[in-house]
Short mmCIF file of C-alpha atoms and ligand atoms in Angstrom, two decimals:
data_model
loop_
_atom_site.label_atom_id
_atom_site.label_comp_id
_atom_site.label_asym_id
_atom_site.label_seq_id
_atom_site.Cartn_x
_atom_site.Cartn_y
_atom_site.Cartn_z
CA UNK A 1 116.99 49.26 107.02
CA UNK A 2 116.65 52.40 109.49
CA UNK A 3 120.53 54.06 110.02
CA UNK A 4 119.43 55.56 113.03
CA UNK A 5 122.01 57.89 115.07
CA UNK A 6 122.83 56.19 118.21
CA UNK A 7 124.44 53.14 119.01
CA UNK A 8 121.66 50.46 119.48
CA UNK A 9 124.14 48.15 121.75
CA UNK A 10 124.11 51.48 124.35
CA UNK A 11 120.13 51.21 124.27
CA UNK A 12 120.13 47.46 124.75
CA UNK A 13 122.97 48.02 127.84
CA UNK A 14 121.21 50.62 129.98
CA UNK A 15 117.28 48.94 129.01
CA UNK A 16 119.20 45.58 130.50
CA UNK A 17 119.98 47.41 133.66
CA UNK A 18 116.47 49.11 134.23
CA UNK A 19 114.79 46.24 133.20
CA UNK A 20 113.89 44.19 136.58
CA UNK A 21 112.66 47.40 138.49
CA UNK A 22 110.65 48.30 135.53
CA UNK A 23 108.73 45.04 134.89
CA UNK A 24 108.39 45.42 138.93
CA UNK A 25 106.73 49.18 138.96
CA UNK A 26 104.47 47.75 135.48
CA UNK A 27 103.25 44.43 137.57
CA UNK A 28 102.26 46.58 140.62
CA UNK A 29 100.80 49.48 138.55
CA UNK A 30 98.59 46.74 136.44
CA UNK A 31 97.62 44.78 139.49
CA UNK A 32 96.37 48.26 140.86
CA UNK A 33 94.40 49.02 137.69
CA UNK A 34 93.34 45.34 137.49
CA UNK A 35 91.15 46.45 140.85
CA UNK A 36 89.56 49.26 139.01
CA UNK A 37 88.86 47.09 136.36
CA UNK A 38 91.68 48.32 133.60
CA UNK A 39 93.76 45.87 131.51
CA UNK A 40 97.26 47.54 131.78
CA UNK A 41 98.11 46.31 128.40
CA UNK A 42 95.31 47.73 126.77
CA UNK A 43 96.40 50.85 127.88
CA UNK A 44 99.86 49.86 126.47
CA UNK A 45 98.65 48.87 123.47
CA UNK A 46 96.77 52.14 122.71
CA UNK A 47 100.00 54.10 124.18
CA UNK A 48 101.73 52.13 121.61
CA UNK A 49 99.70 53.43 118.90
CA UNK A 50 99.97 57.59 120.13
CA UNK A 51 102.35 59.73 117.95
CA UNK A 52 102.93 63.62 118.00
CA UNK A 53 104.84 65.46 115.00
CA UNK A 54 107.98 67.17 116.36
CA UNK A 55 108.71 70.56 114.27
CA UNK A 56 111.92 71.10 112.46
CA UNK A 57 112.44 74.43 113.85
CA UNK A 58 112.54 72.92 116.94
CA UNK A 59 115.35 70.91 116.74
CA UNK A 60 117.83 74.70 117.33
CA UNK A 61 117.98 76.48 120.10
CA UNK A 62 115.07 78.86 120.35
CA UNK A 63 115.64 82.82 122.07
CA UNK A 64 114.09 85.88 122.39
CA UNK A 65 114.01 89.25 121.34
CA UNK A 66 116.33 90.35 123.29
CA UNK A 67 119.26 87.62 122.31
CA UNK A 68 119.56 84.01 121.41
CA UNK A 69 122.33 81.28 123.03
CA UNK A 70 122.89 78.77 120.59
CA UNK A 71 124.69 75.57 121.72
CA UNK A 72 127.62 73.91 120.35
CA UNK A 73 126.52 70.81 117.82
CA UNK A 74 123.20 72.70 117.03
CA UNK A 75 121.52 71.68 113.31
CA UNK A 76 122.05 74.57 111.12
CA UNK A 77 119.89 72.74 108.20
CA UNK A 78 117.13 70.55 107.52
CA UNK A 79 119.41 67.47 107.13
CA UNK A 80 120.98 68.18 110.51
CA UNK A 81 117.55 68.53 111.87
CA UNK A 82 116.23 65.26 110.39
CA UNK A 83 119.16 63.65 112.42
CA UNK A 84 118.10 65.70 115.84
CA UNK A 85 114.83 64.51 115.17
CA UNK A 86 115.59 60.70 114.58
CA UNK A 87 117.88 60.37 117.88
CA UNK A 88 114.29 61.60 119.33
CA UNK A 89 112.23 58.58 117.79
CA UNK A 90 114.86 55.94 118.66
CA UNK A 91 114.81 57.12 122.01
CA UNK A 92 111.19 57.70 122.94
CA UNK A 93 109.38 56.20 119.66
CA UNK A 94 106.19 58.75 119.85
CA UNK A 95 107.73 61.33 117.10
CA UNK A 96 108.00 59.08 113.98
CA UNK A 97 106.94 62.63 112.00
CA UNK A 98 108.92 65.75 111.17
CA UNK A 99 106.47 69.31 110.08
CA UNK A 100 108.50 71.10 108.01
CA UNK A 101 108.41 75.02 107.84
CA UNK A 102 109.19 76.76 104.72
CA UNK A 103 111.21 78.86 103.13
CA UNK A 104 113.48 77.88 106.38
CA UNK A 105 113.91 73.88 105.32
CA UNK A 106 113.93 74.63 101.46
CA UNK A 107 115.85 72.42 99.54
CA UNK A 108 116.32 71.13 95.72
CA UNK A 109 115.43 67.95 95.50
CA UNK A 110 112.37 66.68 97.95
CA UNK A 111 111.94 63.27 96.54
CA UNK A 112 115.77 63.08 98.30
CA UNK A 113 115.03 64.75 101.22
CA UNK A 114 111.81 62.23 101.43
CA UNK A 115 114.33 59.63 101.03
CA UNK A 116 116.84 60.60 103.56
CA UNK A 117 114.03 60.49 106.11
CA UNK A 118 113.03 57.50 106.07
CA UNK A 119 116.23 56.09 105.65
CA UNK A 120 116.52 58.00 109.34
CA UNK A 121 113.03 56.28 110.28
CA UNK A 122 111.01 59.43 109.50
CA UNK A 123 108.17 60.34 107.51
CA UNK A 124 106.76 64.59 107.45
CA UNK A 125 103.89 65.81 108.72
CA UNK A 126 102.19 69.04 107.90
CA UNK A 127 103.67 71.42 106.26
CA UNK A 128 103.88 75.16 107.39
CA UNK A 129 103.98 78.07 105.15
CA UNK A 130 105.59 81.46 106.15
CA UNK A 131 104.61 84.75 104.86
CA UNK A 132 105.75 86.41 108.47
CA UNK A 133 109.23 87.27 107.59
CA UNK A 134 110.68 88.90 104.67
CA UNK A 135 113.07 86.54 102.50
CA UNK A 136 116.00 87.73 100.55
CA UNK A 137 115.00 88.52 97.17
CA UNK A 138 111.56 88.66 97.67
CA UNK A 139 109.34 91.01 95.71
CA UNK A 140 106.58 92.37 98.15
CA UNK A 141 107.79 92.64 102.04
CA UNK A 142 104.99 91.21 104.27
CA UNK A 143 105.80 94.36 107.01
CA UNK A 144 102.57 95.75 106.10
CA UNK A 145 100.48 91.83 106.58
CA UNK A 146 100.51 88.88 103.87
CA UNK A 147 97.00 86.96 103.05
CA UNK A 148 95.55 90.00 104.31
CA UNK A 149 97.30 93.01 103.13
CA UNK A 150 95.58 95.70 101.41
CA UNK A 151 98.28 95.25 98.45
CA UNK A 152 96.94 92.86 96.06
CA UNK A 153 100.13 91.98 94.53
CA UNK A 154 101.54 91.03 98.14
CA UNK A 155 98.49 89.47 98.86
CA UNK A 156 98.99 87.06 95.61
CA UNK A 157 102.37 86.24 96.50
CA UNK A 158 101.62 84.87 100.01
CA UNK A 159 98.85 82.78 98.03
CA UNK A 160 101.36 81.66 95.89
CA UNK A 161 103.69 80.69 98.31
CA UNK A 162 101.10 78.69 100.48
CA UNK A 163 100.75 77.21 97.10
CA UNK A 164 104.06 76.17 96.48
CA UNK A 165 103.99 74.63 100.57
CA UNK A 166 101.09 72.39 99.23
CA UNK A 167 103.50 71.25 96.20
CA UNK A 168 106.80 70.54 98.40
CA UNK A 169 104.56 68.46 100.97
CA UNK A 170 103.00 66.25 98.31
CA UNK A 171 106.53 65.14 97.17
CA UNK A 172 107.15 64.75 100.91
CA UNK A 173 104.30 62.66 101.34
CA UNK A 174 101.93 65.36 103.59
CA UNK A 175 98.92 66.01 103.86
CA UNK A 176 97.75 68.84 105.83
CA UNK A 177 98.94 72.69 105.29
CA UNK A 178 99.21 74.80 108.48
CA UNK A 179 98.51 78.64 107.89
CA UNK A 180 99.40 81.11 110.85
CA UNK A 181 99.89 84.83 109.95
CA UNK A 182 101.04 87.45 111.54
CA UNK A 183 98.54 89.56 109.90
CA UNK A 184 97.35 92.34 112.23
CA UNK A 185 97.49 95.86 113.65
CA UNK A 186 99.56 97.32 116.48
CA UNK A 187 97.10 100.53 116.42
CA UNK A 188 93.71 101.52 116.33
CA UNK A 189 92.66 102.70 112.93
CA UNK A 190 95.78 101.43 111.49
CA UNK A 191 93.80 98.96 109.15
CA UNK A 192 90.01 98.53 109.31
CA UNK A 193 89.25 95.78 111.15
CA UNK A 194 86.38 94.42 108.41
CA UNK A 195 88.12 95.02 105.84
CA UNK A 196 91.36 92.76 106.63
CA UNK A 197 88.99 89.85 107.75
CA UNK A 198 87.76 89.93 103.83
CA UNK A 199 91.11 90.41 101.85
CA UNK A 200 92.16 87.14 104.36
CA UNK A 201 89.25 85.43 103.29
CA UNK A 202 89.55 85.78 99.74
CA UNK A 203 93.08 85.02 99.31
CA UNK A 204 92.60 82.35 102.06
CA UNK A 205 89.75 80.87 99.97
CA UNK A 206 92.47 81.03 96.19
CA UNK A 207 94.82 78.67 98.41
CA UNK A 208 92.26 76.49 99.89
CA UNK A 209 91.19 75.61 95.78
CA UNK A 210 94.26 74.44 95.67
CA UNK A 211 94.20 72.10 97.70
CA UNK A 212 94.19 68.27 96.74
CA UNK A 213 91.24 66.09 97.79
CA UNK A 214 93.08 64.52 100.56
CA UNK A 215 94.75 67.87 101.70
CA UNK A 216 92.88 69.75 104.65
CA UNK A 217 94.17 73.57 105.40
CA UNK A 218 94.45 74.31 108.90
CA UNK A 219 93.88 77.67 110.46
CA UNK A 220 96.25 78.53 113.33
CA UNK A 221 94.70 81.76 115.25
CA UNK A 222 96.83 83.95 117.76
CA UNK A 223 95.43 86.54 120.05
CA UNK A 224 99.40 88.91 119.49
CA UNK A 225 102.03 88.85 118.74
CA UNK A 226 104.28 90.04 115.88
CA UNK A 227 100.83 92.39 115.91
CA UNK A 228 99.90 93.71 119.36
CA UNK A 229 96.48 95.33 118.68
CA UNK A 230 94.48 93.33 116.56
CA UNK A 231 95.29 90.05 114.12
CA UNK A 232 93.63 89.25 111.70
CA UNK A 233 93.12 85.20 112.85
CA UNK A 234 92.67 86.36 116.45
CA UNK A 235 90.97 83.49 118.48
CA UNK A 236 88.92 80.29 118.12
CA UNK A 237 85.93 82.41 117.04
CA UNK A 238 87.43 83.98 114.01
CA UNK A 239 89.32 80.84 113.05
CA UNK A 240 86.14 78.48 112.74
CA UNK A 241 84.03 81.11 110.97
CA UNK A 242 87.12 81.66 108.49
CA UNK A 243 87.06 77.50 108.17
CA UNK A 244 83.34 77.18 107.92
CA UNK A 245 83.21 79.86 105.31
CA UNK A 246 86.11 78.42 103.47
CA UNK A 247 84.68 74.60 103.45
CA UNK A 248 85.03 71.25 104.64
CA UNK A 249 88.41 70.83 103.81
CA UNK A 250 89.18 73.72 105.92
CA UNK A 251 89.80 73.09 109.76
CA UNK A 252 91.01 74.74 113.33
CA UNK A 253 94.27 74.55 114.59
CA UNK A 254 94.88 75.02 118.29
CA UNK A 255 98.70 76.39 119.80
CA UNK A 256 98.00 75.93 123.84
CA UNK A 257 100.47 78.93 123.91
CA UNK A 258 97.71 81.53 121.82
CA UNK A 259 94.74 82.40 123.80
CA UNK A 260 93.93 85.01 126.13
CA UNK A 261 95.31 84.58 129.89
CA UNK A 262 93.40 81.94 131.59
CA UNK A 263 91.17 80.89 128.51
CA UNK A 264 89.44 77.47 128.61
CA UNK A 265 91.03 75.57 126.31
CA UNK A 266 89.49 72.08 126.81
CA UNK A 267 86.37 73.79 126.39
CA UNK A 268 87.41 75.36 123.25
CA UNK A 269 88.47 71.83 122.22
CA UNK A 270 84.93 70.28 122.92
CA UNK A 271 83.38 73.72 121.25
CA UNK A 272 85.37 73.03 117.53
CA UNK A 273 84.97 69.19 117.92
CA UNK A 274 81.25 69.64 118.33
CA UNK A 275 81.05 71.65 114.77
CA UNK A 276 83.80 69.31 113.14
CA UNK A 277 86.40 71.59 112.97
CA UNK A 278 89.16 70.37 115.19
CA UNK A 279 91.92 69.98 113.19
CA UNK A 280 95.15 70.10 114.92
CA UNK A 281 97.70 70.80 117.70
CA UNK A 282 100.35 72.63 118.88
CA UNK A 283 101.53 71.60 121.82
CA UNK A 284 103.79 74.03 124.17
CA UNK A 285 103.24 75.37 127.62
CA UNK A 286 102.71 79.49 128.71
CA UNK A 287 102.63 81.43 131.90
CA UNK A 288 101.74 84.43 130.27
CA UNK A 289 101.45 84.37 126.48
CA UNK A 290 103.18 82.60 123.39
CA UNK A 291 105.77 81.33 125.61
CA UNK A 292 106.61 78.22 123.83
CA UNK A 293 107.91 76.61 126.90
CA UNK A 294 108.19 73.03 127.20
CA UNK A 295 104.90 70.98 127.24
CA UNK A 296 103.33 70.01 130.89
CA UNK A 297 106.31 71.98 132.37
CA UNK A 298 103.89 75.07 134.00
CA UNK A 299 100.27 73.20 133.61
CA UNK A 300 100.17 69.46 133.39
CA UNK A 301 96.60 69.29 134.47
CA UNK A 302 95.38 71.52 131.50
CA UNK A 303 97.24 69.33 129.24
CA UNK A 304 95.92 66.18 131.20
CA UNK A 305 92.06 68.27 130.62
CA UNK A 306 92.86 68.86 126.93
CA UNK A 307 93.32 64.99 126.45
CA UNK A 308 90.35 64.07 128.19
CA UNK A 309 88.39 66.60 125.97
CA UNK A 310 90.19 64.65 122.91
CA UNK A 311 89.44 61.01 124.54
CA UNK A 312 85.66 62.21 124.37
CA UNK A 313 86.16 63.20 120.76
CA UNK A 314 87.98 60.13 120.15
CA UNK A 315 84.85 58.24 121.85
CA UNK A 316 82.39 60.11 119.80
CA UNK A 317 84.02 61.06 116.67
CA UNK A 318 82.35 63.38 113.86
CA UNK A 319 83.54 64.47 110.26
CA UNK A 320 86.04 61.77 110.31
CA UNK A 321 87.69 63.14 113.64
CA UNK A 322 91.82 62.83 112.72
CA UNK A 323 93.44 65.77 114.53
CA UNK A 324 97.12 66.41 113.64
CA UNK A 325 98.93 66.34 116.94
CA UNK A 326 102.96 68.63 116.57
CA UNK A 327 104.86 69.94 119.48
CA UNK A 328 105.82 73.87 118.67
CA UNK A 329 108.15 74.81 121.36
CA UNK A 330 111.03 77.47 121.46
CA UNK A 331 113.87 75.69 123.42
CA UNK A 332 115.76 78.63 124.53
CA UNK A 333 117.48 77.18 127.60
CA UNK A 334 117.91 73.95 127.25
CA UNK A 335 119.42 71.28 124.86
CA UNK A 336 116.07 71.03 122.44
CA UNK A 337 116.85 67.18 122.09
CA UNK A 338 116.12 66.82 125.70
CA UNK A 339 113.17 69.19 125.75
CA UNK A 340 111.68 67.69 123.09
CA UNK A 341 112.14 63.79 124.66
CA UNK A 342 110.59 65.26 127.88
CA UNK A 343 107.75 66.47 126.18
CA UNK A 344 107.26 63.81 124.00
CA UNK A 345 106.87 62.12 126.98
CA UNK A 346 104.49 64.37 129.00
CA UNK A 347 102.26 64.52 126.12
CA UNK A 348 102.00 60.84 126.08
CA UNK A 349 101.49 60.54 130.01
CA UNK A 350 98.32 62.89 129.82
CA UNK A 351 97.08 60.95 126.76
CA UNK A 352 97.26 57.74 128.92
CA UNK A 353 95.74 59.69 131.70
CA UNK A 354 92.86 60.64 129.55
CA UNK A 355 92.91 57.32 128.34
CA UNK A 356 92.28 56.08 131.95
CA UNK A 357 89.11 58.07 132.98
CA UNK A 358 86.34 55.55 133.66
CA UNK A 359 84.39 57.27 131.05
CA UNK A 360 81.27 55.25 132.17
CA UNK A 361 81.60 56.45 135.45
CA UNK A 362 82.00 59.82 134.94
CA UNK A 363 78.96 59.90 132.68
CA UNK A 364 77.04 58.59 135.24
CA UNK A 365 78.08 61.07 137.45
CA UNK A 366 77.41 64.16 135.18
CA UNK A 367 73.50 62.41 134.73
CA UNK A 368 73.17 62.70 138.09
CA UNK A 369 74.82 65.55 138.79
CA UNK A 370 77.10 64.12 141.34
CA UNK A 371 79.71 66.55 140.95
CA UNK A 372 82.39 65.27 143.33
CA UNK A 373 82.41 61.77 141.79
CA UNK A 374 82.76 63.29 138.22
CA UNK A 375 85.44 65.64 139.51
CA UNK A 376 87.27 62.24 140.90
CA UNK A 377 86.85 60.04 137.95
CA UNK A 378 89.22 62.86 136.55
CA UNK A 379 91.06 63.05 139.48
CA UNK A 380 91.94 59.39 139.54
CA UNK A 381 93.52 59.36 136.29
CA UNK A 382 95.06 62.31 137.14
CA UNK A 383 97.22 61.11 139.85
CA UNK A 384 97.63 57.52 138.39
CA UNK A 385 101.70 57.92 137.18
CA UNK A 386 101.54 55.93 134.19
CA UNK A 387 105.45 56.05 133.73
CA UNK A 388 105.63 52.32 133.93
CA UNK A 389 103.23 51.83 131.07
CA UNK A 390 105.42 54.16 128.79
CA UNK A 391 108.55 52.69 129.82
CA UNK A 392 107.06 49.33 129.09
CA UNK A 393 105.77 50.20 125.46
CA UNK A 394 109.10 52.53 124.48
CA UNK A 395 111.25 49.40 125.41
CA UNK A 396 109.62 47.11 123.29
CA UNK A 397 109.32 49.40 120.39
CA UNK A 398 112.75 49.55 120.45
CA UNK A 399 113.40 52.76 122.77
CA UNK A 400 115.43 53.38 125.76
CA UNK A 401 113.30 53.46 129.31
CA UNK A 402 115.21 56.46 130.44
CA UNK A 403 115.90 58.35 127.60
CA UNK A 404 117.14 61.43 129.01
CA UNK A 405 120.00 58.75 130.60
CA UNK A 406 120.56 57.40 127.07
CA UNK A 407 121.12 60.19 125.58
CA UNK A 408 123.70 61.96 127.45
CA UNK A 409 125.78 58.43 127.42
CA UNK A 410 125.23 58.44 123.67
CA UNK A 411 127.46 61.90 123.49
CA UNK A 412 125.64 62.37 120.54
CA UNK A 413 125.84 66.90 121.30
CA UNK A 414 129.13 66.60 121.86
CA UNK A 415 129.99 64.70 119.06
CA UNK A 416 127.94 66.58 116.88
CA UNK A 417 129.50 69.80 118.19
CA UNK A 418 132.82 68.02 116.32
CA UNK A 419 131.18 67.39 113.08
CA UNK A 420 129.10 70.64 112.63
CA UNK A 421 130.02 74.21 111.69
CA UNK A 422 129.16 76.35 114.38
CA UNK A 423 125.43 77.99 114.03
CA UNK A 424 125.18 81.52 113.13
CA UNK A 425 121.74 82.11 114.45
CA UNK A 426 120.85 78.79 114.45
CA UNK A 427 117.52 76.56 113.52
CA UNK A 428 115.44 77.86 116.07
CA UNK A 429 112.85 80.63 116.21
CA UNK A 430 113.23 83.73 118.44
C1 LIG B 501 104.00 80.97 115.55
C2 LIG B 501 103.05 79.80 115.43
C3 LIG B 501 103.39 78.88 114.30
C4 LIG B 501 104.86 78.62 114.15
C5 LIG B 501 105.66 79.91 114.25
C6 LIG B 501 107.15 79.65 114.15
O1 LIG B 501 103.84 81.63 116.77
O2 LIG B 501 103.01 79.09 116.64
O3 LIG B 501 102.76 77.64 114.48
O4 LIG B 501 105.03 78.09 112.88
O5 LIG B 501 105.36 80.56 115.45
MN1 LIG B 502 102.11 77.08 116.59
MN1 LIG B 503 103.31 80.27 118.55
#
């Protein structure tokens, strides 16, 4: 039996009182698809089926360099996050799946923490290693890189760390291992630029052996930042050469928030789908770099573009086509709970945009090379508002309609604000 956190009768009461104007706005939406051909609850049925991961670290308030705000109530360990993240599946029932990050949600006992969970109506997703910060005790420091650092003994500690990740998550019932370094330069000459690429590779190539059958590594490149010159894992480019070169097992991972300015990231989508290699995720949203801001909340239509890329994939699938879907966000102004609900939520809306594209239609179009009509058979789904169809398939899942509303009734921040020691620097990352 699920113990989830908030009071089911409160969910019932406020679904009871949206109810009527919901199964109104659902009735007029499907009679307007029904004229373009669309069964509305086909749609809801494949909404239904959509799930993104949400990450642990995301559950605490997020900051910058400059200073962090945490909030009163904030998780301050992984069992305190599992709870954040379960009030987020009983509310919008797309996150059934947690990604841990290690050292930071280390415990002693992971057949428990399995356990405790699913008890919460969670399972884990994949797991993320860390060999970007130092940890107390540790015996090589990582200031000088990690799977790429010219020391070898450093260099076979990170391995053996990304090793260990791989161990934790098959007790926790995972099955992918996400890899982002901060391995890089912030000056020219500082390391050769070659050279770093190999020492990556190699000790890149000693983790990926040990992977188990079912296990797939995924590469996570980013253009800066902790390294402003040069990293190692820099862009799409160097991540699917490093995965081709490591094997099949070995796949790209995409963060919307680490590209160059104005990048094409649908494209870069289609490009790694083409050779196999798409692999996962992360989604955020960025004005100007790895801003980690809330998903949809500066570019909706990119994310609405990125989901028709993945609807093509999804039509035409190659090397057993499974991407890993997380949201990575740093929730420095806002209650992460919420942000995380709304982007749950946003995500979701552009998949069921995607989902809407009369594919035939705009296929048609692109033979022809009729490029207004392909432009609208985007457009169209674009500017459908599928709310109703979310709404529809939260509620009978078990979720509230307006979750935001639900939540602040529930109270649950302020009561865990009671219960919890206050943070230090909290859960989230800076
Ligand atoms: C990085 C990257 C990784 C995430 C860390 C916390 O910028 O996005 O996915 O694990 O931040
Ligand atoms: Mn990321
Ligand atoms: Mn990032």
């Amino acid at each position: 039996m699920t113990e989830f956190p908030i009071s089911s009768d409160l969910i019932g009461t406020r679904n009871h009182a949206h109810r009527e104007a919901l199964e109104d706005d659902y009735a007029a939406l499907g009679r307007k698809l029904a004229r373009a051909g669309i069964d509305i609850d086909t749609v809801k049925a494949k909404v239904a089926q959509f799930s993104v991961a949400v990450p642990s670290w995301g559950a605490g308030r997020g900051g910058t360099r400059f200073a962090k705000f945490p909030i009163p109530g904030e998780p301050t360990n992984i069992h305190e996050k599992l709870e954040d993240c379960a009030v987020i599946q009983q509310l919008g029932r797309t996150t059934p799946r947690v990604s841990p990050h290690f050292p930071w949600d280390k415990v002693s006992d992971y057949k428990a923490l399995r356990e405790e969970a699913a008890a919460l109506g969670l399972g884990f997703d994949a797991v993320n290693s860390n060999t970007f910060q130092d940890q107390p005790g540790q015996a090589h420091t990582y200031a000088n890189g990690s799977l790429a650092a010219q020391d070898a003994a450093t260099r076979a500690q990170a391995v053996e760390h990304n090793i260990e990740c791989i161990a934790i998550g098959r007790q926790l019932g995972s099955t992918d291992l996400t890899v982002w370094v901060g391995d890089g330069t912030n000056f020219p000459g500082q390391q050769d630029l070659g050279r770093s690429l190999d020492r990556y590779l190699e000790a890149a190539a000693q983790v990926y052996a040990a992977l188990p059958d079912d296990w797939r590594m995924l590469l996570e490149h980013k253009m800066f930042e902790p390294a402003f010159y040069s990293t190692v894992i820099s862009d799409w480019g160097s991540s699917i050469l490093a995965a081709q070169e490591l094997g099949p097992k070995a796949k790209c991972l995409v963060d919307l928030g680490h590209h160059a300015p104005n990048v094409n990231i649908e494209q870069i989508v289609a490009r790694l789908h083409r050779f196999g290699k798409l692999g996962g995720f992360h989604f955020n949203d960025s004005k100007y770099g790895d801003d980690d801001l809330d998903s949809g909340s500066i570019n909706p239509h990119q994310l609405f573009l990125v989901f028709n890329e993945l609807a093509e994939a999804e039509a035409n699938p190659r090397d057993g086509f499974n991407p890993s879907y997380m949201i990575d966000q740093s929730h420095n102004v806002t209650d992460p709970i919420e942000s995380m609900l709304s982007s749950a939520e946003t995500i979701a809306q552009c998949y069921a945009k995607a989902a809407l594209v009369d594919r035939a239609a705009l296929h048609e179009a692109q033979e022809a090379n009729d490029t207004m009509m392909a432009f609208q058979a985007l457009r169209r789904a674009y500017n459908t508002d599928v709310a109703p169809i979310l709404a529809m398939a939260r509620m009978e899942a078990g979720g509230a309609i307006d979750v935001l509303e639900a939540y602040r009734m529930s109270q649950y921040r302020p009561r865990k604000a009671q219960e919890r020691k206050a943070v230090g620097l909290g859960a989230g990352i800076v």
